[in-house]
mmCIF file of C-alpha atoms in Angstrom:
data_model
loop_
_atom_site.group_PDB
_atom_site.id
_atom_site.type_symbol
_atom_site.label_atom_id
_atom_site.label_comp_id
_atom_site.label_asym_id
_atom_site.label_seq_id
_atom_site.Cartn_x
_atom_site.Cartn_y
_atom_site.Cartn_z
ATOM 1 C CA UNK A 1 -0.437 0.210 -0.545
ATOM 2 C CA UNK A 2 2.435 2.143 0.745
ATOM 3 C CA UNK A 3 4.145 2.215 -2.219
ATOM 4 C CA UNK A 4 2.252 2.630 -4.567
ATOM 5 C CA UNK A 5 1.175 5.731 -2.623
ATOM 6 C CA UNK A 6 4.879 6.631 -3.059
ATOM 7 C CA UNK A 7 4.494 5.689 -6.963
ATOM 8 C CA UNK A 8 0.250 7.756 -7.121
ATOM 9 C CA UNK A 9 2.156 10.429 -5.203
ATOM 10 C CA UNK A 10 5.031 10.736 -8.390
ATOM 11 C CA UNK A 11 2.380 10.595 -10.511
ATOM 12 C CA UNK A 12 0.658 13.618 -9.915
ATOM 13 C CA UNK A 13 3.239 15.794 -9.956
ATOM 14 C CA UNK A 14 5.214 14.393 -13.553
ATOM 15 C CA UNK A 15 1.139 16.004 -14.233
ATOM 16 C CA UNK A 16 1.131 18.704 -12.341
ATOM 17 C CA UNK A 17 5.160 19.388 -13.800
ATOM 18 C CA UNK A 18 3.622 19.434 -17.550
ATOM 19 C CA UNK A 19 0.180 21.639 -16.368
ATOM 20 C CA UNK A 20 2.313 24.048 -15.022
ATOM 21 C CA UNK A 21 4.730 23.529 -17.837
ATOM 22 C CA UNK A 22 2.065 24.370 -21.439
ATOM 23 C CA UNK A 23 -0.180 26.408 -19.705
ATOM 24 C CA UNK A 24 2.753 28.376 -18.062
ATOM 25 C CA UNK A 25 4.499 31.749 -19.296
ATOM 26 C CA UNK A 26 7.381 30.121 -21.914
ATOM 27 C CA UNK A 27 10.680 31.200 -24.184
ATOM 28 C CA UNK A 28 12.044 29.697 -27.303
ATOM 29 C CA UNK A 29 15.554 29.982 -27.743
ATOM 30 C CA UNK A 30 16.700 30.086 -31.529
ATOM 31 C CA UNK A 31 20.021 28.476 -33.245
ATOM 32 C CA UNK A 32 21.682 29.580 -35.636
ATOM 33 C CA UNK A 33 25.322 29.216 -37.142
ATOM 34 C CA UNK A 34 25.349 30.668 -40.533
ATOM 35 C CA UNK A 35 23.863 33.734 -42.331
ATOM 36 C CA UNK A 36 24.458 32.700 -45.707
ATOM 37 C CA UNK A 37 24.835 30.760 -49.091
ATOM 38 C CA UNK A 38 26.674 28.093 -50.300
ATOM 39 C CA UNK A 39 26.715 25.790 -53.224
ATOM 40 C CA UNK A 40 26.673 22.648 -50.794
ATOM 41 C CA UNK A 41 25.337 22.592 -47.094
ATOM 42 C CA UNK A 42 26.023 19.700 -45.795
ATOM 43 C CA UNK A 43 24.794 20.574 -42.032
ATOM 44 C CA UNK A 44 22.633 22.663 -43.680
ATOM 45 C CA UNK A 45 24.368 26.179 -41.135
ATOM 46 C CA UNK A 46 22.917 27.983 -43.417
ATOM 47 C CA UNK A 47 20.145 30.157 -43.286
ATOM 48 C CA UNK A 48 19.761 33.271 -46.843
ATOM 49 C CA UNK A 49 20.362 37.401 -45.524
ATOM 50 C CA UNK A 50 17.092 37.110 -47.520
ATOM 51 C CA UNK A 51 15.148 34.633 -45.300
ATOM 52 C CA UNK A 52 16.601 35.933 -41.425
ATOM 53 C CA UNK A 53 15.501 39.156 -42.890
ATOM 54 C CA UNK A 54 11.839 37.828 -42.221
ATOM 55 C CA UNK A 55 12.726 35.896 -39.464
ATOM 56 C CA UNK A 56 13.792 39.048 -37.850
ATOM 57 C CA UNK A 57 10.491 40.584 -38.906
ATOM 58 C CA UNK A 58 8.340 38.581 -37.594
ATOM 59 C CA UNK A 59 10.100 37.990 -33.598
ATOM 60 C CA UNK A 60 9.518 41.878 -34.184
ATOM 61 C CA UNK A 61 6.457 42.871 -35.142
ATOM 62 C CA UNK A 62 4.860 39.403 -33.219
ATOM 63 C CA UNK A 63 7.952 38.501 -30.740
ATOM 64 C CA UNK A 64 9.339 39.161 -27.530
ATOM 65 C CA UNK A 65 13.241 40.198 -28.437
ATOM 66 C CA UNK A 66 15.433 38.833 -24.968
ATOM 67 C CA UNK A 67 19.344 38.381 -24.335
ATOM 68 C CA UNK A 68 20.083 35.157 -23.406
ATOM 69 C CA UNK A 69 20.985 36.893 -20.289
ATOM 70 C CA UNK A 70 18.431 38.377 -19.677
ATOM 71 C CA UNK A 71 16.179 35.076 -20.020
ATOM 72 C CA UNK A 72 18.565 33.392 -17.543
ATOM 73 C CA UNK A 73 18.167 35.693 -15.264
ATOM 74 C CA UNK A 74 13.575 36.036 -15.550
ATOM 75 C CA UNK A 75 13.838 31.894 -15.357
ATOM 76 C CA UNK A 76 15.742 32.192 -11.968
ATOM 77 C CA UNK A 77 13.582 35.126 -11.503
ATOM 78 C CA UNK A 78 10.734 32.133 -12.581
ATOM 79 C CA UNK A 79 9.323 35.952 -14.315
ATOM 80 C CA UNK A 80 9.651 35.091 -17.922
ATOM 81 C CA UNK A 81 8.184 37.469 -20.458
ATOM 82 C CA UNK A 82 5.643 36.180 -22.633
ATOM 83 C CA UNK A 83 6.604 34.699 -25.340
ATOM 84 C CA UNK A 84 9.886 35.287 -25.535
ATOM 85 C CA UNK A 85 12.117 35.191 -27.915
ATOM 86 C CA UNK A 86 15.885 34.879 -26.983
ATOM 87 C CA UNK A 87 18.173 34.535 -30.690
ATOM 88 C CA UNK A 88 21.554 32.516 -30.357
ATOM 89 C CA UNK A 89 24.387 31.612 -33.211
ATOM 90 C CA UNK A 90 26.837 28.890 -32.694
ATOM 91 C CA UNK A 91 30.889 28.365 -33.785
ATOM 92 C CA UNK A 92 31.903 32.396 -34.353
ATOM 93 C CA UNK A 93 31.785 32.722 -39.233
ATOM 94 C CA UNK A 94 32.672 35.846 -40.209
ATOM 95 C CA UNK A 95 29.086 36.861 -41.244
ATOM 96 C CA UNK A 96 27.099 36.842 -38.425
ATOM 97 C CA UNK A 97 29.156 40.008 -37.943
ATOM 98 C CA UNK A 98 28.785 41.615 -41.834
ATOM 99 C CA UNK A 99 25.840 39.660 -43.373
ATOM 100 C CA UNK A 100 23.481 38.764 -38.845
ATOM 101 C CA UNK A 101 24.956 41.817 -37.268
ATOM 102 C CA UNK A 102 23.076 44.542 -39.331
ATOM 103 C CA UNK A 103 20.670 42.764 -40.089
ATOM 104 C CA UNK A 104 19.709 42.484 -36.489
ATOM 105 C CA UNK A 105 20.621 46.013 -35.673
ATOM 106 C CA UNK A 106 17.781 47.284 -37.894
ATOM 107 C CA UNK A 107 15.489 45.718 -36.116
ATOM 108 C CA UNK A 108 16.747 45.943 -32.363
ATOM 109 C CA UNK A 109 17.048 42.755 -31.743
ATOM 110 C CA UNK A 110 19.416 41.240 -28.781
ATOM 111 C CA UNK A 111 21.515 38.175 -29.574
ATOM 112 C CA UNK A 112 24.284 35.749 -28.484
ATOM 113 C CA UNK A 113 26.997 34.388 -31.060
ATOM 114 C CA UNK A 114 28.984 31.512 -29.239
ATOM 115 C CA UNK A 115 31.764 31.501 -30.249
ATOM 116 C CA UNK A 116 35.036 29.075 -30.402
ATOM 117 C CA UNK A 117 37.921 30.917 -29.267
ATOM 118 C CA UNK A 118 41.075 28.276 -30.567
ATOM 119 C CA UNK A 119 39.652 30.171 -34.155
ATOM 120 C CA UNK A 120 39.930 32.909 -33.952
ATOM 121 C CA UNK A 121 43.136 34.503 -36.062
ATOM 122 C CA UNK A 122 44.436 30.879 -37.179
ATOM 123 C CA UNK A 123 44.127 30.938 -40.485
ATOM 124 C CA UNK A 124 42.419 28.079 -40.746
ATOM 125 C CA UNK A 125 38.145 26.476 -41.646
ATOM 126 C CA UNK A 126 36.587 24.946 -38.619
ATOM 127 C CA UNK A 127 37.112 21.864 -39.121
ATOM 128 C CA UNK A 128 34.755 20.358 -39.975
ATOM 129 C CA UNK A 129 34.512 22.992 -42.799
ATOM 130 C CA UNK A 130 38.098 22.376 -43.654
ATOM 131 C CA UNK A 131 37.284 17.969 -44.470
ATOM 132 C CA UNK A 132 33.542 19.288 -46.818
ATOM 133 C CA UNK A 133 35.634 21.428 -48.942
ATOM 134 C CA UNK A 134 38.953 18.489 -49.377
ATOM 135 C CA UNK A 135 36.298 15.429 -50.010
ATOM 136 C CA UNK A 136 32.858 17.084 -51.002
ATOM 137 C CA UNK A 137 34.971 18.789 -54.178
ATOM 138 C CA UNK A 138 33.875 17.950 -57.681
ATOM 139 C CA UNK A 139 36.507 15.637 -58.324
ATOM 140 C CA UNK A 140 38.212 11.827 -58.056
ATOM 141 C CA UNK A 141 40.764 10.546 -54.814
ATOM 142 C CA UNK A 142 42.900 8.432 -54.445
ATOM 143 C CA UNK A 143 41.083 4.710 -54.041
ATOM 144 C CA UNK A 144 41.880 3.993 -50.347
ATOM 145 C CA UNK A 145 42.063 5.991 -47.375
ATOM 146 C CA UNK A 146 44.631 5.001 -44.594
ATOM 147 C CA UNK A 147 44.962 7.148 -41.596
ATOM 148 C CA UNK A 148 45.758 6.039 -37.923
ATOM 149 C CA UNK A 149 44.794 6.829 -34.895
ATOM 150 C CA UNK A 150 44.094 6.278 -31.370
ATOM 151 C CA UNK A 151 46.975 2.416 -31.867
ATOM 152 C CA UNK A 152 43.856 1.603 -34.108
ATOM 153 C CA UNK A 153 45.325 2.019 -38.446
ATOM 154 C CA UNK A 154 41.631 2.258 -40.384
ATOM 155 C CA UNK A 155 41.052 1.675 -43.706
ATOM 156 C CA UNK A 156 38.721 2.994 -46.231
ATOM 157 C CA UNK A 157 38.915 1.301 -49.364
ATOM 158 C CA UNK A 158 37.017 4.158 -51.881
ATOM 159 C CA UNK A 159 35.886 1.745 -55.279
ATOM 160 C CA UNK A 160 32.139 4.591 -56.586
ATOM 161 C CA UNK A 161 33.280 7.284 -54.200
ATOM 162 C CA UNK A 162 35.919 8.059 -55.226
ATOM 163 C CA UNK A 163 34.582 10.050 -58.355
ATOM 164 C CA UNK A 164 33.055 12.566 -58.609
ATOM 165 C CA UNK A 165 31.135 14.003 -61.037
ATOM 166 C CA UNK A 166 29.752 17.291 -61.323
ATOM 167 C CA UNK A 167 26.244 15.819 -61.918
ATOM 168 C CA UNK A 168 26.242 13.306 -57.751
ATOM 169 C CA UNK A 169 28.543 17.168 -56.680
ATOM 170 C CA UNK A 170 24.839 19.368 -57.320
ATOM 171 C CA UNK A 171 22.081 16.423 -56.474
ATOM 172 C CA UNK A 172 24.596 16.005 -52.865
ATOM 173 C CA UNK A 173 23.874 20.069 -52.857
ATOM 174 C CA UNK A 174 20.566 20.646 -50.564
ATOM 175 C CA UNK A 175 21.051 16.878 -49.548
ATOM 176 C CA UNK A 176 21.979 16.473 -45.815
ATOM 177 C CA UNK A 177 24.153 14.630 -44.795
ATOM 178 C CA UNK A 178 21.887 11.923 -42.920
ATOM 179 C CA UNK A 179 20.627 11.319 -46.460
ATOM 180 C CA UNK A 180 22.770 10.533 -47.642
ATOM 181 C CA UNK A 181 22.224 8.000 -50.178
ATOM 182 C CA UNK A 182 24.352 4.623 -49.486
ATOM 183 C CA UNK A 183 27.864 4.194 -51.705
ATOM 184 C CA UNK A 184 27.945 8.047 -52.735
ATOM 185 C CA UNK A 185 31.077 11.151 -51.620
ATOM 186 C CA UNK A 186 28.331 12.067 -49.652
ATOM 187 C CA UNK A 187 28.087 9.085 -47.524
ATOM 188 C CA UNK A 188 32.047 8.484 -47.302
ATOM 189 C CA UNK A 189 32.056 12.402 -45.532
ATOM 190 C CA UNK A 190 29.567 11.869 -43.148
ATOM 191 C CA UNK A 191 31.364 8.475 -42.124
ATOM 192 C CA UNK A 192 34.886 10.611 -41.670
ATOM 193 C CA UNK A 193 33.635 13.697 -39.794
ATOM 194 C CA UNK A 194 31.755 10.328 -37.207
ATOM 195 C CA UNK A 195 35.083 9.173 -36.981
ATOM 196 C CA UNK A 196 37.125 12.644 -36.602
ATOM 197 C CA UNK A 197 34.095 14.150 -34.343
ATOM 198 C CA UNK A 198 35.333 10.995 -31.414
ATOM 199 C CA UNK A 199 38.850 13.035 -31.749
ATOM 200 C CA UNK A 200 40.477 14.643 -28.728
ATOM 201 C CA UNK A 201 41.872 17.804 -30.107
ATOM 202 C CA UNK A 202 45.010 17.563 -31.609
ATOM 203 C CA UNK A 203 44.239 13.410 -33.020
ATOM 204 C CA UNK A 204 41.844 15.312 -34.999
ATOM 205 C CA UNK A 205 44.213 17.849 -36.871
ATOM 206 C CA UNK A 206 46.559 15.343 -37.354
ATOM 207 C CA UNK A 207 44.347 12.978 -38.586
ATOM 208 C CA UNK A 208 42.932 15.761 -40.166
ATOM 209 C CA UNK A 209 45.690 17.044 -42.162
ATOM 210 C CA UNK A 210 46.546 13.125 -43.565
ATOM 211 C CA UNK A 211 43.643 13.264 -45.387
ATOM 212 C CA UNK A 212 44.425 16.901 -46.643
ATOM 213 C CA UNK A 213 47.982 15.455 -47.950
ATOM 214 C CA UNK A 214 45.746 12.050 -49.066
ATOM 215 C CA UNK A 215 43.887 14.157 -51.130
ATOM 216 C CA UNK A 216 46.955 16.596 -52.830
ATOM 217 C CA UNK A 217 44.291 19.704 -51.158
ATOM 218 C CA UNK A 218 45.469 23.273 -50.963
ATOM 219 C CA UNK A 219 46.011 24.007 -47.679
ATOM 220 C CA UNK A 220 43.978 28.416 -48.385
ATOM 221 C CA UNK A 221 41.190 28.634 -46.948
ATOM 222 C CA UNK A 222 38.800 29.691 -47.818
ATOM 223 C CA UNK A 223 37.634 33.323 -47.202
ATOM 224 C CA UNK A 224 33.776 32.826 -47.505
ATOM 225 C CA UNK A 225 34.338 30.214 -44.280
ATOM 226 C CA UNK A 226 36.282 32.369 -42.849
ATOM 227 C CA UNK A 227 36.162 32.309 -38.658
ATOM 228 C CA UNK A 228 35.725 35.904 -36.829
ATOM 229 C CA UNK A 229 38.812 37.420 -35.655
ATOM 230 C CA UNK A 230 39.851 39.472 -32.870
ATOM 231 C CA UNK A 231 39.111 43.175 -34.490
ATOM 232 C CA UNK A 232 36.324 41.532 -35.876
ATOM 233 C CA UNK A 233 34.228 40.234 -32.278
ATOM 234 C CA UNK A 234 35.033 43.711 -30.639
ATOM 235 C CA UNK A 235 33.597 45.093 -33.942
ATOM 236 C CA UNK A 236 30.218 42.761 -33.233
ATOM 237 C CA UNK A 237 29.562 44.284 -29.738
ATOM 238 C CA UNK A 238 30.359 47.560 -31.026
ATOM 239 C CA UNK A 239 27.191 49.443 -30.664
ATOM 240 C CA UNK A 240 25.330 46.395 -28.612
ATOM 241 C CA UNK A 241 23.240 44.417 -29.137
ATOM 242 C CA UNK A 242 24.978 41.911 -30.074
ATOM 243 C CA UNK A 243 26.797 39.403 -27.191
ATOM 244 C CA UNK A 244 29.136 37.124 -27.499
ATOM 245 C CA UNK A 245 29.343 34.478 -25.549
ATOM 246 C CA UNK A 246 32.301 31.107 -25.163
ATOM 247 C CA UNK A 247 31.732 27.613 -27.282
ATOM 248 C CA UNK A 248 34.844 25.342 -25.669
ATOM 249 C CA UNK A 249 37.923 26.542 -27.116
ATOM 250 C CA UNK A 250 38.124 23.307 -29.978
ATOM 251 C CA UNK A 251 34.214 22.961 -30.252
ATOM 252 C CA UNK A 252 35.441 19.086 -28.875
ATOM 253 C CA UNK A 253 32.771 16.456 -28.071
ATOM 254 C CA UNK A 254 33.468 16.842 -24.585
ATOM 255 C CA UNK A 255 32.872 12.989 -23.395
ATOM 256 C CA UNK A 256 35.902 11.956 -25.679
ATOM 257 C CA UNK A 257 38.078 14.303 -22.780
ATOM 258 C CA UNK A 258 39.239 14.066 -19.623
ATOM 259 C CA UNK A 259 38.198 15.925 -17.144
ATOM 260 C CA UNK A 260 40.533 17.792 -17.408
ATOM 261 C CA UNK A 261 40.655 18.281 -20.280
ATOM 262 C CA UNK A 262 37.090 19.653 -20.611
ATOM 263 C CA UNK A 263 37.847 21.967 -17.873
ATOM 264 C CA UNK A 264 41.384 23.348 -19.712
ATOM 265 C CA UNK A 265 38.474 23.468 -22.439
ATOM 266 C CA UNK A 266 35.882 25.219 -20.866
ATOM 267 C CA UNK A 267 38.544 27.663 -18.939
ATOM 268 C CA UNK A 268 40.105 28.971 -21.473
ATOM 269 C CA UNK A 269 37.834 29.669 -23.595
ATOM 270 C CA UNK A 270 36.362 32.354 -20.965
ATOM 271 C CA UNK A 271 39.441 33.276 -20.852
ATOM 272 C CA UNK A 272 40.981 33.740 -24.189
ATOM 273 C CA UNK A 273 37.684 35.551 -25.150
ATOM 274 C CA UNK A 274 37.997 37.553 -22.174
ATOM 275 C CA UNK A 275 42.038 39.478 -23.031
ATOM 276 C CA UNK A 276 40.430 40.384 -26.996
ATOM 277 C CA UNK A 277 37.366 41.656 -25.614
ATOM 278 C CA UNK A 278 38.536 43.680 -22.012
ATOM 279 C CA UNK A 279 34.780 42.374 -20.519
ATOM 280 C CA UNK A 280 33.809 39.370 -18.401
ATOM 281 C CA UNK A 281 32.540 36.735 -20.800
ATOM 282 C CA UNK A 282 28.770 35.355 -18.525
ATOM 283 C CA UNK A 283 27.671 33.532 -21.612
ATOM 284 C CA UNK A 284 28.804 28.621 -21.733
ATOM 285 C CA UNK A 285 27.064 26.455 -25.561
ATOM 286 C CA UNK A 286 28.238 23.364 -24.847
ATOM 287 C CA UNK A 287 30.291 21.892 -28.403
ATOM 288 C CA UNK A 288 27.527 19.994 -30.636
ATOM 289 C CA UNK A 289 24.913 20.547 -27.628
ATOM 290 C CA UNK A 290 26.484 17.275 -26.051
ATOM 291 C CA UNK A 291 27.948 17.314 -22.884
ATOM 292 C CA UNK A 292 28.175 13.751 -19.522
ATOM 293 C CA UNK A 293 26.906 15.166 -15.708
ATOM 294 C CA UNK A 294 30.268 16.018 -15.036
ATOM 295 C CA UNK A 295 30.611 19.195 -16.835
ATOM 296 C CA UNK A 296 27.366 21.713 -15.438
ATOM 297 C CA UNK A 297 29.460 22.433 -12.279
ATOM 298 C CA UNK A 298 32.549 23.040 -14.880
ATOM 299 C CA UNK A 299 31.215 26.139 -16.195
ATOM 300 C CA UNK A 300 29.080 26.596 -13.334
ATOM 301 C CA UNK A 301 32.486 26.912 -12.115
ATOM 302 C CA UNK A 302 34.487 28.524 -14.467
ATOM 303 C CA UNK A 303 32.316 31.984 -13.717
ATOM 304 C CA UNK A 304 29.501 30.944 -16.385
ATOM 305 C CA UNK A 305 26.387 32.929 -15.851
ATOM 306 C CA UNK A 306 24.305 30.704 -17.527
ATOM 307 C CA UNK A 307 24.566 27.980 -20.738
ATOM 308 C CA UNK A 308 22.183 26.858 -23.822
ATOM 309 C CA UNK A 309 22.016 23.052 -25.056
ATOM 310 C CA UNK A 310 20.819 21.888 -28.086
ATOM 311 C CA UNK A 311 18.416 20.236 -26.913
ATOM 312 C CA UNK A 312 14.495 20.646 -28.530
ATOM 313 C CA UNK A 313 12.150 22.232 -26.392
ATOM 314 C CA UNK A 314 11.212 25.679 -24.655
ATOM 315 C CA UNK A 315 12.617 26.970 -21.524
ATOM 316 C CA UNK A 316 10.288 27.859 -18.682
ATOM 317 C CA UNK A 317 10.306 29.225 -15.019
ATOM 318 C CA UNK A 318 11.913 25.540 -14.001
ATOM 319 C CA UNK A 319 14.195 25.430 -16.533
ATOM 320 C CA UNK A 320 18.028 24.891 -15.592
ATOM 321 C CA UNK A 321 19.650 28.238 -16.557
ATOM 322 C CA UNK A 322 22.616 26.363 -17.510
ATOM 323 C CA UNK A 323 21.015 23.822 -19.532
ATOM 324 C CA UNK A 324 18.625 26.629 -21.807
ATOM 325 C CA UNK A 325 17.174 24.381 -24.214
ATOM 326 C CA UNK A 326 17.511 26.090 -28.359
ATOM 327 C CA UNK A 327 15.580 25.471 -31.629
ATOM 328 C CA UNK A 328 17.494 25.059 -34.605
ATOM 329 C CA UNK A 329 16.313 26.990 -37.602
ATOM 330 C CA UNK A 330 16.238 25.900 -41.146
ATOM 331 C CA UNK A 331 16.684 27.914 -43.504
ATOM 332 C CA UNK A 332 13.152 28.754 -43.435
ATOM 333 C CA UNK A 333 11.084 31.140 -45.561
ATOM 334 C CA UNK A 334 8.565 34.317 -43.180
ATOM 335 C CA UNK A 335 6.177 31.748 -42.946
ATOM 336 C CA UNK A 336 7.301 28.737 -42.670
ATOM 337 C CA UNK A 337 9.542 30.842 -39.608
ATOM 338 C CA UNK A 338 6.435 31.398 -38.410
ATOM 339 C CA UNK A 339 4.191 27.958 -38.278
ATOM 340 C CA UNK A 340 7.289 26.735 -37.276
ATOM 341 C CA UNK A 341 7.874 29.856 -33.304
ATOM 342 C CA UNK A 342 4.402 29.249 -33.163
ATOM 343 C CA UNK A 343 4.468 25.528 -33.307
ATOM 344 C CA UNK A 344 7.397 24.931 -31.325
ATOM 345 C CA UNK A 345 5.364 27.570 -28.607
ATOM 346 C CA UNK A 346 2.748 24.940 -29.033
ATOM 347 C CA UNK A 347 4.515 21.822 -28.875
#
């Protein structure tokens, strides 16, 4: 009888929890990466300037734009404004300054850009972009790829994937990696990406260099994919609407690192950005939205006041300010964006 009463009480609390969440005020944090148009976009990171402007106009007219820091404060106070929406960007591409910031200023909407500090002024693309540049260009690759890491040799026989025709390239332009056809170059790219994602930063860089040499690819980064420089970070914040947050030093999958290295990625990213900006950096974003339970206390101890994940939920008054959920935005026109946003609020 006692156990039945405990289970009933627990079920009742869960029902009350869901009712309060559904009928109480909620907020949505939007996740963008790039405001650009590229020939190929395997991860769906790009939103065009036209569509982004339509998104911001809708936020300006029908919702309550708010910064991440203000939303985190509202969560702590359990007083979330009605229809609050926060805009965020991950990684720190240069188009966040040149394409996104002028539009944010036009509509007077705040945003937070979470920056990978180790790529600032490093003269290279983010590793996933460089891998795309090496593997997803029309042409032929050697028939066999061998990589050695973690004391193991890995071998890929490319077969039909070795040749990437113009027709196959154009067919992949609007596909995402998870939609790749079997035995295609895009599928090969995705498999290599998964291997590199699981490596610590040093091994990842070594493997990427080996792939570059194997493919005979040029080393010069594309200006279109360049990360923000230190000077550009300062300029981006100058108008007062855009705030820079930290996104680790090298964007590793934190779970593959020893605890000490996880802490270093978190703390050093904060210190490096503060050295550039000359003010405290208070917001953090987890790479790939992935982290273990040991990471959240590290972020709090490092001096951050909030952190964003990629949990696909709305924010409500009992959300954890260090595990704020976000919704990733696609390259939708204004009508599709508004429809989706309203659905997120009522989900």
